[in-house]
Structure formats: C-alpha cells, structure tokens
Coordinates of C-alpha atoms in Angstrom, one line a residue:
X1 CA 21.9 -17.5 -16.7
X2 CA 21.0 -19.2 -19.9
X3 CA 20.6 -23.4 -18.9
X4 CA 19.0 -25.7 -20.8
X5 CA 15.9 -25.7 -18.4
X6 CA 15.5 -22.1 -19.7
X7 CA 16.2 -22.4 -23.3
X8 CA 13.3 -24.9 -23.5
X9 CA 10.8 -22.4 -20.8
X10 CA 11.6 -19.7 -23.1
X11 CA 10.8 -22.3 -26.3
X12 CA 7.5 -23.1 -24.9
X13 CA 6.8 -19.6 -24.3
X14 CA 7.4 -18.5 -27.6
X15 CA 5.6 -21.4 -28.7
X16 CA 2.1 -20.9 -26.3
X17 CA 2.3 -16.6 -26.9
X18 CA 2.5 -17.8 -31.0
X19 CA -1.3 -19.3 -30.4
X20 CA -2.0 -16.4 -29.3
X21 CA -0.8 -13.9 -31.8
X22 CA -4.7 -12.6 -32.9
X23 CA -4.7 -9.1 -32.4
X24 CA -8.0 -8.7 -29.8
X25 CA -9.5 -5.4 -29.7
X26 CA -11.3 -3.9 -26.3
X27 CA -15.2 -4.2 -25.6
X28 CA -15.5 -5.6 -29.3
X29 CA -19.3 -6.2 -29.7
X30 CA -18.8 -10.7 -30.0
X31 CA -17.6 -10.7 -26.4
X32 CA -18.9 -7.3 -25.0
X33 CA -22.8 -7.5 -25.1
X34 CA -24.5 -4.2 -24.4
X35 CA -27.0 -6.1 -22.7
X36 CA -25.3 -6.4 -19.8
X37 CA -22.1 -5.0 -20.2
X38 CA -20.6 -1.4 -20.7
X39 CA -17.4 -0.7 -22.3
X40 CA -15.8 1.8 -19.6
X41 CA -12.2 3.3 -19.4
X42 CA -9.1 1.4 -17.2
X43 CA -8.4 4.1 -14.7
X44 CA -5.3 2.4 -13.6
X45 CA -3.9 2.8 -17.1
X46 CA -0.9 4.7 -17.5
X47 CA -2.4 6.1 -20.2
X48 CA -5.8 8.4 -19.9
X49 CA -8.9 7.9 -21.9
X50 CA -12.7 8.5 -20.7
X51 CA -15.6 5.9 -20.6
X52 CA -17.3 8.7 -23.4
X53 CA -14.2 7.1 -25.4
X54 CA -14.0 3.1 -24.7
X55 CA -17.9 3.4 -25.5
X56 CA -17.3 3.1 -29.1
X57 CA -14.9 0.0 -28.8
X58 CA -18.5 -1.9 -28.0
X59 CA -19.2 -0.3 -31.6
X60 CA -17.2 -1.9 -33.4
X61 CA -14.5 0.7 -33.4
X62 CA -10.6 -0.3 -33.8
X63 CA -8.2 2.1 -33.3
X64 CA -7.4 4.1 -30.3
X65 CA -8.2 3.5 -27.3
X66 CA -9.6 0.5 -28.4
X67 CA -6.1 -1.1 -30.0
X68 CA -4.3 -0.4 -26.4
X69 CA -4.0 -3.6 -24.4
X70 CA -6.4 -2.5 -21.2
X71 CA -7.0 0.8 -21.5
X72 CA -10.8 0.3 -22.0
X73 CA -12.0 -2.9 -20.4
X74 CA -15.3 -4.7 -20.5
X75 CA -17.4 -4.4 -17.4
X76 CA -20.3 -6.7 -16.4
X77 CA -22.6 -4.1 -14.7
X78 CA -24.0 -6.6 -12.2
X79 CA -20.2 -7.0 -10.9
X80 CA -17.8 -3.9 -9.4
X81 CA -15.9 -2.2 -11.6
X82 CA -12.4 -3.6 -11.6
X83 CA -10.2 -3.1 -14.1
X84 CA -7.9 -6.1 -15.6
X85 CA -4.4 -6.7 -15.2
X86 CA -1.9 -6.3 -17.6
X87 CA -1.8 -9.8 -19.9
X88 CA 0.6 -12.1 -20.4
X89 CA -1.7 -14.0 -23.0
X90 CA -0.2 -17.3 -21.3
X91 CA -3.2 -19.9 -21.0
X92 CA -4.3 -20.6 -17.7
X93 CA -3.6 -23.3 -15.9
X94 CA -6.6 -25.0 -14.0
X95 CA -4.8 -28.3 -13.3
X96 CA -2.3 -27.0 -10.7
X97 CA -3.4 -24.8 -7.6
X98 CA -0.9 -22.3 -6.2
X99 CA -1.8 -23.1 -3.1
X100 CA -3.0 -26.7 -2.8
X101 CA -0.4 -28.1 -5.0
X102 CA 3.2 -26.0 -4.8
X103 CA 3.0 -23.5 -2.1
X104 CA 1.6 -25.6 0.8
X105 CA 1.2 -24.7 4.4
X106 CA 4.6 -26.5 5.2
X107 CA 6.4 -25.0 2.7
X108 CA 5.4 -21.7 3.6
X109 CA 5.9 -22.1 7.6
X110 CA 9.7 -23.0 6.6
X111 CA 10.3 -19.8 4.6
X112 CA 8.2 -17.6 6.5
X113 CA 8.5 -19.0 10.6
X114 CA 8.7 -15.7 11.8
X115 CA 5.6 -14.9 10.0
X116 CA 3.3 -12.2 12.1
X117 CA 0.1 -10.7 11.7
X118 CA -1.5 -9.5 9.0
X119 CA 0.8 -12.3 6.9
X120 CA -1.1 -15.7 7.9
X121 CA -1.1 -18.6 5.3
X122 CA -4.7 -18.6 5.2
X123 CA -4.7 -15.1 4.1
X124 CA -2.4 -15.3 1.5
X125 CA -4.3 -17.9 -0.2
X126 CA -7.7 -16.1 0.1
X127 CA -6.2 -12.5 -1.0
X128 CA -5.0 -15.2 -4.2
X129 CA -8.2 -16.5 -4.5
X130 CA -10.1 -13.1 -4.3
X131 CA -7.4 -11.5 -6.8
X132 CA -8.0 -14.0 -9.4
X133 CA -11.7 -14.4 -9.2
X134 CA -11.6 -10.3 -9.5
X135 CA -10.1 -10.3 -12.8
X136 CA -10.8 -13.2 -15.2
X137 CA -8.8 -12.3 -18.0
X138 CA -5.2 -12.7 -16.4
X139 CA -4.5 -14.4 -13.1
X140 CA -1.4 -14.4 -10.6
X141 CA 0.2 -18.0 -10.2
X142 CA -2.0 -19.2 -12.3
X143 CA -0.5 -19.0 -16.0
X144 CA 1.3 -21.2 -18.0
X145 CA 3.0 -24.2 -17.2
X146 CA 3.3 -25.3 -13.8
X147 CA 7.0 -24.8 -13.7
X148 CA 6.0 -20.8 -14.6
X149 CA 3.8 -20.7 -11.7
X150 CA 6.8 -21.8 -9.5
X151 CA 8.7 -18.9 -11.2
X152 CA 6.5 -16.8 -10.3
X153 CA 5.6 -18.1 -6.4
X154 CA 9.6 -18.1 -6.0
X155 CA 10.4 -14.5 -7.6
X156 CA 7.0 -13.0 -5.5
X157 CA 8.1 -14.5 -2.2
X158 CA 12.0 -13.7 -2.8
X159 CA 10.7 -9.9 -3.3
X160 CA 8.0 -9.6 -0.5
X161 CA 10.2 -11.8 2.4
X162 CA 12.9 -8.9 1.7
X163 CA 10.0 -6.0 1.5
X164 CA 8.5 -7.0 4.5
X165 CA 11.2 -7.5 7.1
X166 CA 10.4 -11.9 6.8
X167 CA 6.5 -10.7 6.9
X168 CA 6.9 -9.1 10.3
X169 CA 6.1 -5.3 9.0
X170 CA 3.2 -4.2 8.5
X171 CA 3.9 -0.7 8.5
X172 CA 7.0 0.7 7.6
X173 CA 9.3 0.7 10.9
X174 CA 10.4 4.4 10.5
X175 CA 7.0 6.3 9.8
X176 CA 4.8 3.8 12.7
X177 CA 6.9 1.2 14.4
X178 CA 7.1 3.9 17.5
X179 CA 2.5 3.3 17.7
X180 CA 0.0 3.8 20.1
X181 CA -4.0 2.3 19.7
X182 CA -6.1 4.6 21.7
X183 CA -9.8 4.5 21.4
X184 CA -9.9 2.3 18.6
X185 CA -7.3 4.6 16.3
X186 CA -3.8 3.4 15.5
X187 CA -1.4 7.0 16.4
X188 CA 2.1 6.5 14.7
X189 CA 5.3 8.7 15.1
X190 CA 6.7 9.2 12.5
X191 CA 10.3 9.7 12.6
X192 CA 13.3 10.2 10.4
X193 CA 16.7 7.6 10.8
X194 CA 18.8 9.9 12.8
X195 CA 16.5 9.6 15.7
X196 CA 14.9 6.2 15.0
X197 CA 16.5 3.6 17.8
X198 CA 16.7 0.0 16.0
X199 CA 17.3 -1.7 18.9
X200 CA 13.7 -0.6 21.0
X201 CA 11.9 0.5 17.5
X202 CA 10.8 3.6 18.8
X203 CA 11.5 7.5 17.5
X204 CA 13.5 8.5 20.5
X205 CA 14.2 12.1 18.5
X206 CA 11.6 14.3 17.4
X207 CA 8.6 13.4 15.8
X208 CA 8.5 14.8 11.9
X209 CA 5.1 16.6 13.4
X210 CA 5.9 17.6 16.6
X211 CA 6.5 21.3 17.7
X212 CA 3.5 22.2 15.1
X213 CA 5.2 21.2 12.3
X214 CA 2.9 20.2 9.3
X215 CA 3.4 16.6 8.6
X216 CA 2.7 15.4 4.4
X217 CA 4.7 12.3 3.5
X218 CA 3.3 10.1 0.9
X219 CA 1.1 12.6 -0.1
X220 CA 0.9 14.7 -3.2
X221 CA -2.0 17.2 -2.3
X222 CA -2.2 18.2 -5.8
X223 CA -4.0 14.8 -6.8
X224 CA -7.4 14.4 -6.2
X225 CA -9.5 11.2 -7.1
X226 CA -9.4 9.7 -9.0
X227 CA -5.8 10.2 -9.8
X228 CA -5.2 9.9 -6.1
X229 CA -6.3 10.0 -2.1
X230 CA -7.1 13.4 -1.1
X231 CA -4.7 14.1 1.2
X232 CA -2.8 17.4 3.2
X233 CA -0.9 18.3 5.8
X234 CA -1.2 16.4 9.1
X235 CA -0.5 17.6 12.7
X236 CA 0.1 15.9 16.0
X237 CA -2.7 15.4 18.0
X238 CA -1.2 16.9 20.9
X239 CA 1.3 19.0 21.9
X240 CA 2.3 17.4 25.2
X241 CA 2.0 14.4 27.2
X242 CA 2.0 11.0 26.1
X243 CA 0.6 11.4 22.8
X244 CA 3.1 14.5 21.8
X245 CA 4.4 13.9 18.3
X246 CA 1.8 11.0 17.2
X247 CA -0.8 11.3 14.1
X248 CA -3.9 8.9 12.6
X249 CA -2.6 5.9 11.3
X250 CA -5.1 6.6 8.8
X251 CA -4.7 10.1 7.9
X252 CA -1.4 8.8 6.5
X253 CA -0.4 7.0 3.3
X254 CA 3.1 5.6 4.4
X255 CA 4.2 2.3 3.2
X256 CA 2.0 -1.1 4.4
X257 CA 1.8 -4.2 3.0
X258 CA 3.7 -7.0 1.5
X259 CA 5.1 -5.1 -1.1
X260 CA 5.2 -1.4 1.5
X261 CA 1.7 0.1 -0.5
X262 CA 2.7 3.8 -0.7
X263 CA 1.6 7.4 -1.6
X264 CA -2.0 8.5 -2.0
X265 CA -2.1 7.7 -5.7
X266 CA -0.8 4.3 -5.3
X267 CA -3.4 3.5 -2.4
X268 CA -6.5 4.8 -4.7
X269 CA -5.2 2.6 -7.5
X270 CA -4.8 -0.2 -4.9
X271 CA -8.4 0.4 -3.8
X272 CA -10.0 0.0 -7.4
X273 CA -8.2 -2.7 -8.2
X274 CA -9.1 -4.5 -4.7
X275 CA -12.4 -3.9 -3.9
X276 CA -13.8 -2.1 -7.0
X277 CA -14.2 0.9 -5.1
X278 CA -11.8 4.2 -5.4
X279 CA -12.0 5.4 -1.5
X280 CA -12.2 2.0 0.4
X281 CA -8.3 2.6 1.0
X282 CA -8.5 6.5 0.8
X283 CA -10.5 6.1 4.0
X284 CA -9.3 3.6 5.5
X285 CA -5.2 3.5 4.5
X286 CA -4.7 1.3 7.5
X287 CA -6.5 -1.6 6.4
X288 CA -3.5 -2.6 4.4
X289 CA -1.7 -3.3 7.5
X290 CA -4.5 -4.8 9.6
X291 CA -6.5 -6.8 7.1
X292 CA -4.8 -10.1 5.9
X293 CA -7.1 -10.3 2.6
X294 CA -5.4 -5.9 2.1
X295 CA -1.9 -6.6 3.1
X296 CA -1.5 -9.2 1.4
X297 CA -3.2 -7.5 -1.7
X298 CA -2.0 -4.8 -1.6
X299 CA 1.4 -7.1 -2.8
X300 CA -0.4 -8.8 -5.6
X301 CA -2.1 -5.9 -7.0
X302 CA 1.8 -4.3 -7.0
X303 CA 3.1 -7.1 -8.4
X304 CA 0.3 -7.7 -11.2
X305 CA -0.5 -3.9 -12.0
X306 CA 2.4 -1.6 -11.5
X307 CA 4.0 -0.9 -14.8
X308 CA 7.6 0.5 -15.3
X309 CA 8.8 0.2 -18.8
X310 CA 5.9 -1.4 -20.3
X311 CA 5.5 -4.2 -18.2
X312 CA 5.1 -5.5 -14.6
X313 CA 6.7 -7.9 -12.4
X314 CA 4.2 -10.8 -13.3
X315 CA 5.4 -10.2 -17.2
X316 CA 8.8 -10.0 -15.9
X317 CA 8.8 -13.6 -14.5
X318 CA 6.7 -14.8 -17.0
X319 CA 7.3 -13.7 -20.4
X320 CA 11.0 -12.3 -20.1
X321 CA 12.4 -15.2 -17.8
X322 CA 13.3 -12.2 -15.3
X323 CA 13.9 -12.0 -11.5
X324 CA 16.2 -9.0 -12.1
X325 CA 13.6 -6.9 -13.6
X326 CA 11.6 -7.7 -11.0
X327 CA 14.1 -5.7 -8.7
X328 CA 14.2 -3.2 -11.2
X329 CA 10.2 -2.6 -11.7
X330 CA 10.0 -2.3 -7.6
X331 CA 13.1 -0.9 -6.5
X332 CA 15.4 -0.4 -9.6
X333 CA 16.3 3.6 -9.3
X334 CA 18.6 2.4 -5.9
X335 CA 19.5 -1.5 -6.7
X336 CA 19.9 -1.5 -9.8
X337 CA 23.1 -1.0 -9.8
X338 CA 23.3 0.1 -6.2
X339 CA 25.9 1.7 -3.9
X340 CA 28.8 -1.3 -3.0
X341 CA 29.6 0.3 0.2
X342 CA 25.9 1.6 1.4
X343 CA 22.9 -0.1 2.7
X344 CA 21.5 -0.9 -0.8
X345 CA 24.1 -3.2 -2.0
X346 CA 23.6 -5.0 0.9
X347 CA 19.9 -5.0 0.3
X348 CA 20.9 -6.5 -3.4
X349 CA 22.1 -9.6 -1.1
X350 CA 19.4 -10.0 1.1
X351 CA 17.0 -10.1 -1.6
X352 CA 18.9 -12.7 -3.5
X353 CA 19.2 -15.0 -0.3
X354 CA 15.5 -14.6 -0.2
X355 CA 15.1 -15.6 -3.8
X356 CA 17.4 -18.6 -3.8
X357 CA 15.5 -19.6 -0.6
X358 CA 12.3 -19.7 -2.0
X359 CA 13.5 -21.3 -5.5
X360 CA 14.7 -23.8 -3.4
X361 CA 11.7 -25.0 -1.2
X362 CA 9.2 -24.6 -4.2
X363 CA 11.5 -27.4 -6.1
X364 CA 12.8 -25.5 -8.5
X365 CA 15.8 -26.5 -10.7
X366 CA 17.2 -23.2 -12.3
X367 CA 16.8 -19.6 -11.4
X368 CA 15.7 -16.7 -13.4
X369 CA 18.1 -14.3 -15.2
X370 CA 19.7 -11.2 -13.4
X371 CA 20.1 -9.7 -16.2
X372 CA 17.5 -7.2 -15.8
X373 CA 18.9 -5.9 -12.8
X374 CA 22.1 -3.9 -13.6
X375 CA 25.2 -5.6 -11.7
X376 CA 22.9 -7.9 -9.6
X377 CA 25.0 -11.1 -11.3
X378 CA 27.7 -9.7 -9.6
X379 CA 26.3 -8.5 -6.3
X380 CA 25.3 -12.4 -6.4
X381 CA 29.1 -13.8 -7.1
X382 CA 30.0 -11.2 -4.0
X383 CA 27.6 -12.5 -2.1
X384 CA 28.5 -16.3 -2.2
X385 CA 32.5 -15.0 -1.9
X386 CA 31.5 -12.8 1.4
X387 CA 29.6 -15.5 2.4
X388 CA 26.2 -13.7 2.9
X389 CA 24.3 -15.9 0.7
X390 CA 24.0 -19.4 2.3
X391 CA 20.9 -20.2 0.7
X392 CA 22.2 -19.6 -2.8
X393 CA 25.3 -21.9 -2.4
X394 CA 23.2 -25.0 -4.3
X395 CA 22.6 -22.5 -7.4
X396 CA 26.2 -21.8 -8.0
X397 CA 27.2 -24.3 -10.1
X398 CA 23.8 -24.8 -12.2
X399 CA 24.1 -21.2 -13.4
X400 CA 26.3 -19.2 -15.4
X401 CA 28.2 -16.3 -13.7
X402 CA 30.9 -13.7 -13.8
X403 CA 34.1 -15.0 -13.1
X404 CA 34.6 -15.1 -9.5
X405 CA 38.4 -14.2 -9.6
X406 CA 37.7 -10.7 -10.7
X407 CA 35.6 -9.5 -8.5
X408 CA 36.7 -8.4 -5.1
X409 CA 34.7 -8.5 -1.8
X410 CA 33.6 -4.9 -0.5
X411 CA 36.1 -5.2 2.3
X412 CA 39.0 -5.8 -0.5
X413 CA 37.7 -2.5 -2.2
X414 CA 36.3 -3.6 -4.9
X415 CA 33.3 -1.9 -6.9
X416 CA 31.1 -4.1 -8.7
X417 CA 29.5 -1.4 -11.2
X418 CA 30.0 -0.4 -14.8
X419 CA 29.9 2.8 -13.4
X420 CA 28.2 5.4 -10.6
X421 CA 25.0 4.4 -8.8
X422 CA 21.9 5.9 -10.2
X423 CA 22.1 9.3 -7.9
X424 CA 17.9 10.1 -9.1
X425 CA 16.0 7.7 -7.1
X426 CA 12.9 6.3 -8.5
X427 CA 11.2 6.3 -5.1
X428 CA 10.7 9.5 -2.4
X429 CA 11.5 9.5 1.2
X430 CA 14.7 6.9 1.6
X431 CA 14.3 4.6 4.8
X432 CA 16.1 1.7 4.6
X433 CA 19.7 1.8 6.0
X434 CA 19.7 -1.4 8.6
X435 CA 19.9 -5.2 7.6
X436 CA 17.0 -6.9 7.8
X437 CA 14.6 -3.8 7.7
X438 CA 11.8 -3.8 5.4
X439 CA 11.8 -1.6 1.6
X440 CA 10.1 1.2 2.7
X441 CA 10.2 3.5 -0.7
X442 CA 7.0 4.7 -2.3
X443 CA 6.3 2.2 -5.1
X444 CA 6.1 4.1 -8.2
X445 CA 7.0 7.3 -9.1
X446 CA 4.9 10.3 -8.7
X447 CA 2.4 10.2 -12.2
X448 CA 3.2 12.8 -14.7
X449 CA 0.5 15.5 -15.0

C-alpha cells in the first residue's frame, strides 16, 4: 500500500516526530511544581511502579521509572487523577475540529443510519470532547496534520461500525440480547451459541446460570482493585418463572461499548481513565451500555490506552501508517491471519467494507497499509473477487495489491494464509459466528501476575 500520498504522510511524520526528538523525563521539577502538583504512578501502565517511586522524578531523578514514557505522570491535585495516554509526540492540531470540521452530523448519519441508543452523534462528540480535555498531553483526532486526523476518524469508525453490529449493540448479543428491566435493574441471560436464536435474539436454550449453576464470565476473581473489578460467581435470581436463568446486568463484566469493554480488569482501567475514579464502572458496569458519554468512551479509552506490542491503535494509525495493526491490537489472535472458511475470515471482510466506507465519506484519497494484519491484503483482493466489498471497489486501483489471479475465492478452495490460523486466541469466551454480529471477545488478554 505504499502511494505517493503516503510516502509524503510518512515524510512529514518523520519530519514533525524529528522536532520532537528531546528525551523528556516524568514529573521533572520545570514542569511539575510541587506546589500544586504530585508526581504519582500510571496505574494503567503495563508496567508496575508505586507513587513512593514516581515521587522522586519531581526530584530531579532520571532513570527508572522516571525514563519510561507514562509510567509516572504529573497530577494537578485540584484535578482527578487520570493518567495520560500513550504519546505519539505529534503536535496538536487546534485549527481543525474532529467534529465541526471532518466528521459532521451528515457524514456520520450516512455511515451510521441505523445508529441506536447509546451511539447518538451528540454523544460521540461530547465523549471526544471530555476525552481530550481529560488528558492534555496527547489527544484523539486531534494530532498532526488534518489528513492524520482523517486517518484516524476513518480507521476508528471502520473498527467500531464492525465492533458494534453498525452501533446497534450495546451489549454483546450472546451474554444480554435475551434482557429484562425490572425495578429499575437490567436482568440478562446469558447464553452460549448453540442455544442463542439469531433470528428473535433471545437464549431459547439454557441459561449459562440456570439450574444453580455458578455463572463467572469476564471475571477473573483473583484480581482485586486496583488491578481489576472485584468480581465472583453469579447466580440466577430465580429458579422458576419468568425470571429463571437471568442475572444483574451489573454484576456482570461482559462486553459493552463501542469497542465491546470487557473483563473486570479492563472495566477498572476503563473507569480511571474515564472518570478518574477506579470503581465508577466496578459498580456500575452497565453504564457503558446506557450512558452515551461511557459507551462511547469506553471505545476511545480502548483505542487510545490499550497496548499490545508497544503501542496502541491511535499510534498504529498515526505513527506506523497502520489500519492492519489496528486489527491486530483489538482482535489480532483470530484475524490476523484468520480461518478462510470460519466466521472470522468473513469478519476480516466486514471490517474492511467498514473501513473503505468510512475512508470514503471522510474524503480521503489513499488507505492505510494492511500490512500489520497478517493476510488481510489478501482477505481484501478476496473480498473485491467475491464481491463482498462494494464499498472498497473505488480503492482498488489507487493501492497496491496481491495479484488477483492467484488467489482463489473460498468457494474455489482456496486458502489465503502463509500457513495455519493462530489456534491460541488472544481473547476468552469466542462469540462471534453470524454476519453482521458485533466482536464480542474480551479486549486484552488476561494481565500477567
């Protein structure tokens, strides 16, 4: 996917990341006054330090933890303690509103028509708004040149449309599509594939906690905060009658969101990062899918903070030039490659229809590299010769691809791997089999400990 456009994006990277080579050390004492700041530790860091430690960074210190990009952070006490985001050390760009000025009301009303609650326009832009004003050091749409903040708009939306069923699921289908609101409590049944009926979206099969059984996905019980919810096992709250085989929405940490939030350590790193407080979301886990400012949040915060092999989907887009390792940072262990003749190839070619969808109504005249993605530049030549990718058909000759000759359609038996599918999924608790159903994998692995 190398284009002249992107020769000369990746020119001006180099070029704007060269100004801003200084090596910058955490909480040093010229931008960290003690007077009304402390020097406390990131606890959504990947790696583990204390606030005892990141104290003497406001001391002048300069090796570890205060050399590690955001592992101690500066915190204006008069302000809630969230940490930063992982930079991109791009400038910002204060000339060009992500909102205002490239994703407009219009545009997102064509992508998104069958839009439902808790994904509103209005939120979207306000969960933007609060994100950025929440962390000052590195925004989301907001860095670099305005053609990067396209990028980015177009690789977010591409992702969350396919995560979020078009931004009609709030909650994932399997675990509480089958709902009841009694008394002012969402219930949910939570139900495995082989009993889940697609056509009526209820669990006409057992419930996962009915007949006593003890009920625990998305939780691991040996985390406690704050390296995660507290969570257990969960039980139906009642054995018979209409309610048979239904649990609290909110004793539950299944996926929400535009981006499917999942697990109890994801939802307390979710909670920091959105509202500065560790159990706002340990709670009250079904905010994400009820509040438009949380669902849509939750997404950003995914997107901006979640770090698989040293970087995260906003560095991704903007510093590597990548929509593949976008794929790969949320859902790489089963796309990327991904099974020709199972649901997740198919996935590979919903997501890219997404993506070429939104490239195209935010103006954009190249696409980002595949690369990143194992295979996905040929999922994306299968997809235009199977005709599943209508909205990609007016990339196909400004790109470079595999030659479309050699590789053969699913139903000519072709395989378009290297090799195998990865058989060790990144993510626990498989649900997505249908077309057009929401990702519903945890987000992240569980944290080593």
């Amino acid at each position: 996917f190398t284009t002249t456009a992107v020769v000369a994006n990746r020119q001006l990277q180099q070029q704007q990341q060269a100004e801003w080579s200084e090596p910058t050390y955490a909480c040093s004492p010229s931008n960290c006054s003690p007077s009304t700041n402390q020097c406390i530790a990131n606890p959504n860091h990947g790696q583990k330090s204390t606030d005892e430690h990141c104290a003497a960074c406001q001391k002048g210190q300069t090796y570890w933890p205060c050399d590690v990009d955001g592992l101690c952070y500066c915190w204006d006490t008069s302000s809630p303690k969230i940490p930063p985001a992982p930079s991109t050390k791009l400038p910002f760009n204060t000339n060009t509103d992500p909102c205002d000025d490239i994703l407009t009301l219009e545009v997102f009303e064509a992508l998104a028509p069958e839009a439902q609650h808790p994904y509103s326009y209005r939120g979207f832009c306000q969960a933007v708004r609060d994100y950025n004003a929440n962390h000052p050091s590195e925004g989301i749409f907001i860095m670099g040149t305005e053609v990067q903040q396209r990028h980015e708009l177009a690789a977010f939306l591409g992702n969350v449309l396919h995560e979020s069923d078009e931004l009609k699921a709030g909650r994932e289908y399997l675990m509480c599509a089958d709902q009841k609101f009694v008394g002012g409590e969402m219930y949910c049944k939570p139900c495995d594939m082989s009993g889940f009926d697609w056509e009526t979206f209820t669990c006409t099969g057992e419930s996962l906690a009915s007949e006593g059984r003890a009920f625990n996905g998305y939780c691991q019980s040996n985390l406690l905060p704050p390296d995660g919810c507290q969570c257990d096992d969960v039980y139906e709250v009642s054995s018979d009658g209409e309610m048979a085989g239904f649990v609290k929405a909110d004793k539950l940490y299944f996926g929400r969101g535009a981006i499917q939030l999942s697990w109890n350590y994801n939802y307390i790193k979710a909670s920091v990062a959105l509202t500065g407080h560790s159990q706002t979301f340990c709670q009250r886990p079904d905010w994400v899918a009820t509040k438009e400012e949380y669902a849509w949040g939750a997404g950003l915060f995914y997107w901006m903070e979640n770090v698989k092999n040293d970087k995260t989907c906003h560095q991704a887009v903007l510093m590597h030039n990548e929509f593949g390792q976008t794929l790969d940072i949320i859902n790489g262990g089963l796309e990327c490659p991904s099974d020709d003749h199972g649901w997740h190839g198919k996935a590979v070619q919903l997501r890219l229809n997404r993506y070429c969808r939104a490239a195209t109504a935010l103006g954009l005249d190249t696409l980002l590299s595949l690369d990143g993605c194992m295979d996905m530049d040929k999922k994306f030549v299968q997809c235009l010769k199977e005709g599943n990718c209508d909205a990609c058909k007016v990339w196909e000759d400004k790109i470079s691809l595999p030659d479309i000759s050699t590789i053969l359609t699913v139903e000519e038996g072709g395989a378009t791997g290297n090799g195998p599918p990865t058989k060790k999924p990144t993510k626990k608790n498989n649900t997505k089999r249908p077309t057009k159903r929401p990702t519903l994998q945890p987000v992240t692995p569980p944290p080593t400990i």
